[in-house]
CSV table of C-alpha atoms and ligand atoms in Angstrom, one decimal:
chain,number,residue,atom,x,y,z
A,1,UNK,CA,20.5,10.8,-6.5
A,2,UNK,CA,20.0,10.1,-10.2
A,3,UNK,CA,16.5,11.0,-11.5
A,4,UNK,CA,15.5,8.9,-14.6
A,5,UNK,CA,12.3,9.2,-16.7
A,6,UNK,CA,13.0,6.7,-19.5
A,7,UNK,CA,12.9,3.0,-18.9
A,8,UNK,CA,15.6,2.5,-21.6
A,9,UNK,CA,18.0,4.7,-19.7
A,10,UNK,CA,17.3,3.0,-16.4
A,11,UNK,CA,17.8,-0.4,-17.9
A,12,UNK,CA,21.0,0.7,-19.4
A,13,UNK,CA,22.3,2.1,-16.1
A,14,UNK,CA,21.3,-1.0,-14.2
A,15,UNK,CA,23.0,-3.3,-16.8
A,16,UNK,CA,26.2,-1.5,-16.1
A,17,UNK,CA,25.7,-2.1,-12.4
A,18,UNK,CA,24.8,-5.7,-12.7
A,19,UNK,CA,26.7,-7.1,-9.7
A,20,UNK,CA,24.9,-4.8,-7.1
A,21,UNK,CA,22.1,-6.0,-4.8
A,22,UNK,CA,19.2,-3.9,-6.0
A,23,UNK,CA,16.4,-2.8,-3.5
A,24,UNK,CA,13.2,-1.4,-5.0
A,25,UNK,CA,10.5,0.8,-3.4
A,26,UNK,CA,7.5,1.5,-5.7
A,27,UNK,CA,5.4,4.4,-4.7
A,28,UNK,CA,2.8,6.8,-5.9
A,29,UNK,CA,4.6,9.9,-4.5
A,30,UNK,CA,3.4,12.5,-2.0
A,31,UNK,CA,6.0,10.9,0.1
A,32,UNK,CA,6.0,10.7,4.0
A,33,UNK,CA,7.8,8.9,6.7
A,34,UNK,CA,6.0,5.6,5.9
A,35,UNK,CA,7.6,5.6,2.4
A,36,UNK,CA,10.9,6.7,4.0
A,37,UNK,CA,10.9,3.6,6.3
A,38,UNK,CA,10.8,1.5,3.1
A,39,UNK,CA,13.8,3.4,1.7
A,40,UNK,CA,15.7,2.9,5.0
A,41,UNK,CA,14.7,-0.9,4.9
A,42,UNK,CA,16.1,-1.1,1.4
A,43,UNK,CA,19.3,0.8,2.2
A,44,UNK,CA,20.0,-1.5,5.2
A,45,UNK,CA,19.8,-4.6,3.0
A,46,UNK,CA,20.8,-3.6,-0.5
A,47,UNK,CA,23.7,-1.9,-2.4
A,48,UNK,CA,21.6,0.3,-4.4
A,49,UNK,CA,18.1,1.7,-3.6
A,50,UNK,CA,15.6,2.6,-6.4
A,51,UNK,CA,12.4,4.4,-5.7
A,52,UNK,CA,9.7,4.9,-8.3
A,53,UNK,CA,7.0,7.4,-8.3
A,54,UNK,CA,4.1,6.8,-10.6
A,55,UNK,CA,0.4,7.4,-10.0
A,56,UNK,CA,-1.0,4.4,-11.8
A,57,UNK,CA,-4.2,5.3,-13.6
A,58,UNK,CA,-5.3,1.6,-14.0
A,59,UNK,CA,-5.6,0.9,-10.3
A,60,UNK,CA,-8.1,3.8,-9.8
A,61,UNK,CA,-11.8,2.8,-10.4
A,62,UNK,CA,-12.8,6.5,-10.1
A,63,UNK,CA,-11.5,9.2,-12.3
A,64,UNK,CA,-12.2,11.8,-9.6
A,65,UNK,CA,-10.1,9.8,-7.1
A,66,UNK,CA,-7.3,9.8,-9.6
A,67,UNK,CA,-7.5,13.6,-10.3
A,68,UNK,CA,-7.6,14.3,-6.5
A,69,UNK,CA,-4.6,12.0,-5.7
A,70,UNK,CA,-1.9,14.3,-4.2
A,71,UNK,CA,1.4,15.0,-6.0
A,72,UNK,CA,4.4,17.0,-4.9
A,73,UNK,CA,7.5,16.1,-6.9
A,74,UNK,CA,9.7,18.8,-5.7
A,75,UNK,CA,9.1,17.8,-2.0
A,76,UNK,CA,9.5,14.1,-2.9
A,77,UNK,CA,12.8,14.7,-4.6
A,78,UNK,CA,14.1,16.6,-1.6
A,79,UNK,CA,13.0,13.9,0.9
A,80,UNK,CA,14.6,11.1,-1.2
A,81,UNK,CA,17.8,13.0,-1.6
A,82,UNK,CA,17.9,13.7,2.1
A,83,UNK,CA,17.6,9.9,2.8
A,84,UNK,CA,20.1,9.0,0.2
A,85,UNK,CA,18.1,7.1,-2.2
A,86,UNK,CA,20.3,6.3,-5.2
A,87,UNK,CA,18.0,6.4,-8.1
A,88,UNK,CA,14.4,7.8,-8.6
A,89,UNK,CA,12.5,6.5,-11.6
A,90,UNK,CA,9.6,8.7,-12.7
A,91,UNK,CA,8.0,7.3,-15.8
A,92,UNK,CA,5.0,8.7,-17.6
A,93,UNK,CA,2.1,6.7,-18.7
A,94,UNK,CA,3.6,6.1,-22.2
A,95,UNK,CA,6.7,4.6,-20.8
A,96,UNK,CA,4.8,2.0,-18.8
A,97,UNK,CA,1.8,1.4,-21.0
A,98,UNK,CA,2.6,2.8,-24.5
A,99,UNK,CA,-0.8,3.4,-26.1
A,100,UNK,CA,-2.6,0.7,-24.1
A,101,UNK,CA,-3.5,2.1,-20.7
A,102,UNK,CA,-5.3,-1.0,-19.5
A,103,UNK,CA,-4.7,-3.7,-16.9
A,104,UNK,CA,-3.7,-7.2,-17.7
A,105,UNK,CA,-5.6,-10.1,-16.3
A,106,UNK,CA,-3.9,-11.8,-13.4
A,107,UNK,CA,-4.8,-14.9,-11.3
A,108,UNK,CA,-4.9,-13.3,-7.9
A,109,UNK,CA,-5.9,-16.5,-6.1
A,110,UNK,CA,-9.1,-14.8,-4.8
A,111,UNK,CA,-7.0,-12.6,-2.5
A,112,UNK,CA,-8.9,-9.7,-4.1
A,113,UNK,CA,-12.4,-11.0,-3.4
A,114,UNK,CA,-13.2,-9.0,-0.3
A,115,UNK,CA,-12.3,-5.6,1.2
A,116,UNK,CA,-10.4,-3.4,-1.3
A,117,UNK,CA,-11.1,-5.8,-4.1
A,118,UNK,CA,-14.8,-5.5,-3.5
A,119,UNK,CA,-15.0,-1.8,-2.9
A,120,UNK,CA,-12.5,-0.8,-5.7
A,121,UNK,CA,-13.3,-3.2,-8.6
A,122,UNK,CA,-10.3,-3.8,-10.8
A,123,UNK,CA,-7.9,-2.1,-8.3
A,124,UNK,CA,-5.7,-5.1,-7.8
A,125,UNK,CA,-5.5,-6.0,-11.4
A,126,UNK,CA,-4.2,-2.4,-11.9
A,127,UNK,CA,-1.7,-2.8,-9.1
A,128,UNK,CA,-0.5,-6.2,-10.3
A,129,UNK,CA,-0.2,-4.8,-13.9
A,130,UNK,CA,2.0,-1.9,-12.8
A,131,UNK,CA,4.1,-3.7,-10.3
A,132,UNK,CA,4.9,-6.5,-12.8
A,133,UNK,CA,5.8,-3.9,-15.4
A,134,UNK,CA,8.1,-2.1,-12.9
A,135,UNK,CA,9.6,-5.3,-11.7
A,136,UNK,CA,10.5,-6.2,-15.3
A,137,UNK,CA,12.2,-2.8,-15.8
A,138,UNK,CA,14.0,-2.7,-12.5
A,139,UNK,CA,14.8,-6.3,-11.9
A,140,UNK,CA,15.3,-5.9,-8.2
A,141,UNK,CA,16.7,-8.5,-5.8
A,142,UNK,CA,14.3,-7.2,-3.1
A,143,UNK,CA,11.2,-5.2,-3.3
A,144,UNK,CA,9.8,-3.4,-0.2
A,145,UNK,CA,6.1,-3.0,0.5
A,146,UNK,CA,4.2,-1.6,3.6
A,147,UNK,CA,1.9,-3.6,5.8
A,148,UNK,CA,-0.4,-0.6,5.7
A,149,UNK,CA,-1.8,-2.0,2.5
A,150,UNK,CA,-2.0,-5.6,3.8
A,151,UNK,CA,-4.2,-7.0,1.0
A,152,UNK,CA,-1.9,-5.4,-1.7
A,153,UNK,CA,1.2,-6.9,0.2
A,154,UNK,CA,-0.3,-10.4,0.1
A,155,UNK,CA,-1.3,-10.1,-3.6
A,156,UNK,CA,2.2,-8.8,-4.6
A,157,UNK,CA,3.7,-11.8,-2.6
A,158,UNK,CA,1.5,-14.2,-4.5
A,159,UNK,CA,2.2,-12.8,-8.0
A,160,UNK,CA,5.9,-12.6,-7.3
A,161,UNK,CA,6.2,-16.3,-6.3
A,162,UNK,CA,7.5,-17.3,-9.8
A,163,UNK,CA,9.9,-14.4,-10.0
A,164,UNK,CA,13.5,-14.4,-8.7
A,165,UNK,CA,12.7,-11.7,-6.3
A,166,UNK,CA,12.2,-11.4,-2.5
A,167,UNK,CA,9.3,-9.2,-1.1
A,168,UNK,CA,10.0,-7.7,2.3
A,169,UNK,CA,7.2,-6.1,4.3
A,170,UNK,CA,7.6,-3.1,6.5
A,171,UNK,CA,5.5,-2.2,9.5
A,172,UNK,CA,3.0,0.7,9.3
A,173,UNK,CA,4.3,4.0,10.3
A,174,UNK,CA,1.8,6.1,12.3
A,175,UNK,CA,1.2,9.6,13.6
A,176,UNK,CA,1.4,10.3,17.3
A,177,UNK,CA,-2.4,10.0,17.5
A,178,UNK,CA,-2.3,6.5,15.9
A,179,UNK,CA,-3.5,7.5,12.3
A,180,UNK,CA,-1.5,5.6,9.8
A,181,UNK,CA,0.5,7.9,7.5
A,182,UNK,CA,-1.0,8.1,4.1
A,183,UNK,CA,-0.4,10.4,1.1
A,184,UNK,CA,-4.3,11.1,1.3
A,185,UNK,CA,-3.9,12.6,4.8
A,186,UNK,CA,-2.7,15.8,3.1
A,187,UNK,CA,-6.3,16.3,1.9
A,188,UNK,CA,-7.7,16.1,5.4
A,189,UNK,CA,-8.8,19.2,7.3
A,190,UNK,CA,-7.6,19.7,10.9
A,191,UNK,CA,-10.9,18.6,12.1
A,192,UNK,CA,-11.2,15.6,9.9
A,193,UNK,CA,-7.6,14.6,10.9
A,194,UNK,CA,-8.8,14.6,14.5
A,195,UNK,CA,-12.0,12.7,13.7
A,196,UNK,CA,-10.1,10.0,11.7
A,197,UNK,CA,-8.4,8.7,15.0
A,198,UNK,CA,-11.4,6.6,15.4
A,199,UNK,CA,-10.0,4.3,12.7
A,200,UNK,CA,-7.1,3.2,14.7
A,201,UNK,CA,-8.9,3.4,17.9
A,202,UNK,CA,-11.5,0.9,16.6
A,203,UNK,CA,-8.7,-1.5,15.5
A,204,UNK,CA,-7.1,-1.3,18.9
A,205,UNK,CA,-10.5,-1.8,20.6
A,206,UNK,CA,-11.0,-5.0,18.7
A,207,UNK,CA,-7.6,-6.2,19.3
A,208,UNK,CA,-7.8,-5.6,23.0
A,209,UNK,CA,-11.3,-7.1,23.4
A,210,UNK,CA,-10.8,-10.1,21.1
A,211,UNK,CA,-10.9,-12.5,24.0
A,212,UNK,CA,-14.0,-10.8,25.6
A,213,UNK,CA,-16.5,-10.5,22.6
A,214,UNK,CA,-17.1,-12.6,19.5
A,215,UNK,CA,-16.4,-11.0,16.1
A,216,UNK,CA,-20.1,-10.1,15.4
A,217,UNK,CA,-20.3,-8.2,18.8
A,218,UNK,CA,-17.0,-6.4,18.1
A,219,UNK,CA,-18.1,-5.5,14.6
A,220,UNK,CA,-21.5,-4.1,15.9
A,221,UNK,CA,-19.7,-2.1,18.7
A,222,UNK,CA,-17.4,-0.5,16.0
A,223,UNK,CA,-20.4,0.2,13.6
A,224,UNK,CA,-22.1,2.0,16.6
A,225,UNK,CA,-19.0,4.1,17.2
A,226,UNK,CA,-18.9,5.2,13.7
A,227,UNK,CA,-22.5,6.1,13.6
A,228,UNK,CA,-21.8,8.8,16.1
A,229,UNK,CA,-18.7,10.1,14.2
A,230,UNK,CA,-18.1,12.1,11.0
A,231,UNK,CA,-16.7,9.1,9.3
A,232,UNK,CA,-18.5,6.6,7.1
A,233,UNK,CA,-17.4,3.1,7.8
A,234,UNK,CA,-17.0,1.0,4.5
A,235,UNK,CA,-15.9,-2.2,6.1
A,236,UNK,CA,-14.4,-3.7,9.2
A,237,UNK,CA,-13.3,-7.3,8.6
A,238,UNK,CA,-11.5,-9.9,10.5
A,239,UNK,CA,-9.6,-11.9,8.0
A,240,UNK,CA,-7.2,-14.7,7.7
A,241,UNK,CA,-3.9,-13.5,6.3
A,242,UNK,CA,-3.6,-16.9,4.5
A,243,UNK,CA,-6.7,-16.2,2.4
A,244,UNK,CA,-7.6,-12.5,2.9
A,245,UNK,CA,-11.2,-13.9,3.4
A,246,UNK,CA,-13.3,-12.9,6.3
A,247,UNK,CA,-13.5,-15.4,9.3
A,248,UNK,CA,-16.2,-15.5,11.9
A,249,UNK,CA,-14.1,-17.0,14.7
A,250,UNK,CA,-10.8,-16.0,16.1
A,251,UNK,CA,-8.0,-18.0,14.4
A,252,UNK,CA,-4.3,-18.0,13.8
A,253,UNK,CA,-2.9,-15.6,11.1
A,254,UNK,CA,-5.6,-13.1,11.9
A,255,UNK,CA,-5.7,-9.4,10.8
A,256,UNK,CA,-8.3,-6.8,11.3
A,257,UNK,CA,-8.8,-4.5,8.3
A,258,UNK,CA,-10.8,-1.3,8.1
A,259,UNK,CA,-11.7,1.3,5.4
A,260,UNK,CA,-13.7,4.4,6.1
A,261,UNK,CA,-14.3,7.8,4.4
A,262,UNK,CA,-14.5,11.4,5.6
A,263,UNK,CA,-15.3,14.3,3.2
A,264,UNK,CA,-14.8,11.8,0.3
A,265,UNK,CA,-11.3,10.9,1.4
A,266,UNK,CA,-10.8,7.2,1.8
A,267,UNK,CA,-8.6,5.9,4.5
A,268,UNK,CA,-7.6,2.2,5.2
A,269,UNK,CA,-5.7,0.6,8.0
A,270,UNK,CA,-5.2,-2.7,9.7
A,271,UNK,CA,-3.7,-4.5,12.6
A,272,UNK,CA,-2.0,-7.9,12.4
A,273,UNK,CA,-3.1,-9.8,15.5
A,274,UNK,CA,-1.0,-13.0,15.2
A,275,UNK,CA,0.9,-14.1,12.2
A,276,UNK,CA,3.8,-16.3,11.3
A,277,UNK,CA,6.8,-14.3,10.2
A,278,UNK,CA,5.4,-12.1,7.3
A,279,UNK,CA,8.9,-11.8,5.7
B,301,AMP,P1,1.7,4.4,-2.0
B,301,AMP,O1,2.5,5.6,-2.4
B,301,AMP,O2,0.5,4.8,-1.2
B,301,AMP,O3,1.3,3.5,-3.2
B,301,AMP,O4,2.6,3.5,-1.1
B,301,AMP,C1,3.8,3.0,-1.5
B,301,AMP,C2,4.3,2.0,-0.5
B,301,AMP,O5,4.4,2.7,0.8
B,301,AMP,C3,3.4,0.8,-0.4
B,301,AMP,O6,4.1,-0.4,-0.2
B,301,AMP,C4,2.7,1.2,0.9
B,301,AMP,O7,2.2,0.0,1.6
B,301,AMP,C5,3.8,1.8,1.7
B,301,AMP,N1,3.2,2.7,2.8
B,301,AMP,C6,2.2,3.6,2.7
B,301,AMP,N2,1.9,4.2,3.8
B,301,AMP,C7,2.7,3.6,4.7
B,301,AMP,C8,2.9,3.7,6.2
B,301,AMP,N3,2.2,4.6,6.9
B,301,AMP,N4,3.8,3.0,6.7
B,301,AMP,C9,4.5,2.1,6.0
B,301,AMP,N5,4.4,1.9,4.7
B,301,AMP,C10,3.6,2.6,4.1
């Protein structure tokens, strides 16, 4: 695996490989089996797989959250080599932003109005900024994103519409107990990890009782469950995947999205209930 830090070097290399189908997996590192499923998806569809690792400051609304974001470059490199990733791009802030560490302003079609967009102001402008910068450098044929970050996936699909690029989504990889794999899970104590199973359990409860109770009742039941847990529920929303806006009756293209914190660690998850093909 080639490890590249400079965008000029990566561009040069890619120029010399111009007839290959390029798959791209952007990440923030602290890699786990969820990320690896994206690498595998890329390897199965492309000639050359490029992974990037960059913890993007402009998508963090809290400096403390940014400082606490886990990193483990050595382990990441070992894991990517094991799974035969071809190129790892690890830029620094200057490579991507030069001296202007700020987001650009994107039209996000109001996909960022609720949930993560509401709780993390500016988050998706930061994501859109870094992803378009990376797309410009890598020029992939296909870029791979996880359903785990559903709102992000929908936003990236939207901003990529004008680009000559396909976005492929990959299902969420979970622990045996249902918790979605996340880099942030590293920061959970054993106890918190156990308690966090309530997140996926709540999503499954809603999915399994969707024909029995209305949305308000389901939300209230989950709120009560959280009140007797160690987690603080930020939101539970039933949304249309077409708009990423909350709905109050069951409809087609429905997803249930949740965010909760435990010991200042923020976890998000979702279940897609019924959707037309997401890819
Ligand atoms: P991150 O490093 O958290 O920015 O994630 C990089 C990519 O991996 C994003 O497209 C995520 O949606 C995806 N991802 C993160 N966790 C998972 C998971 N548990 N299963 C599948 N994909 C994931």
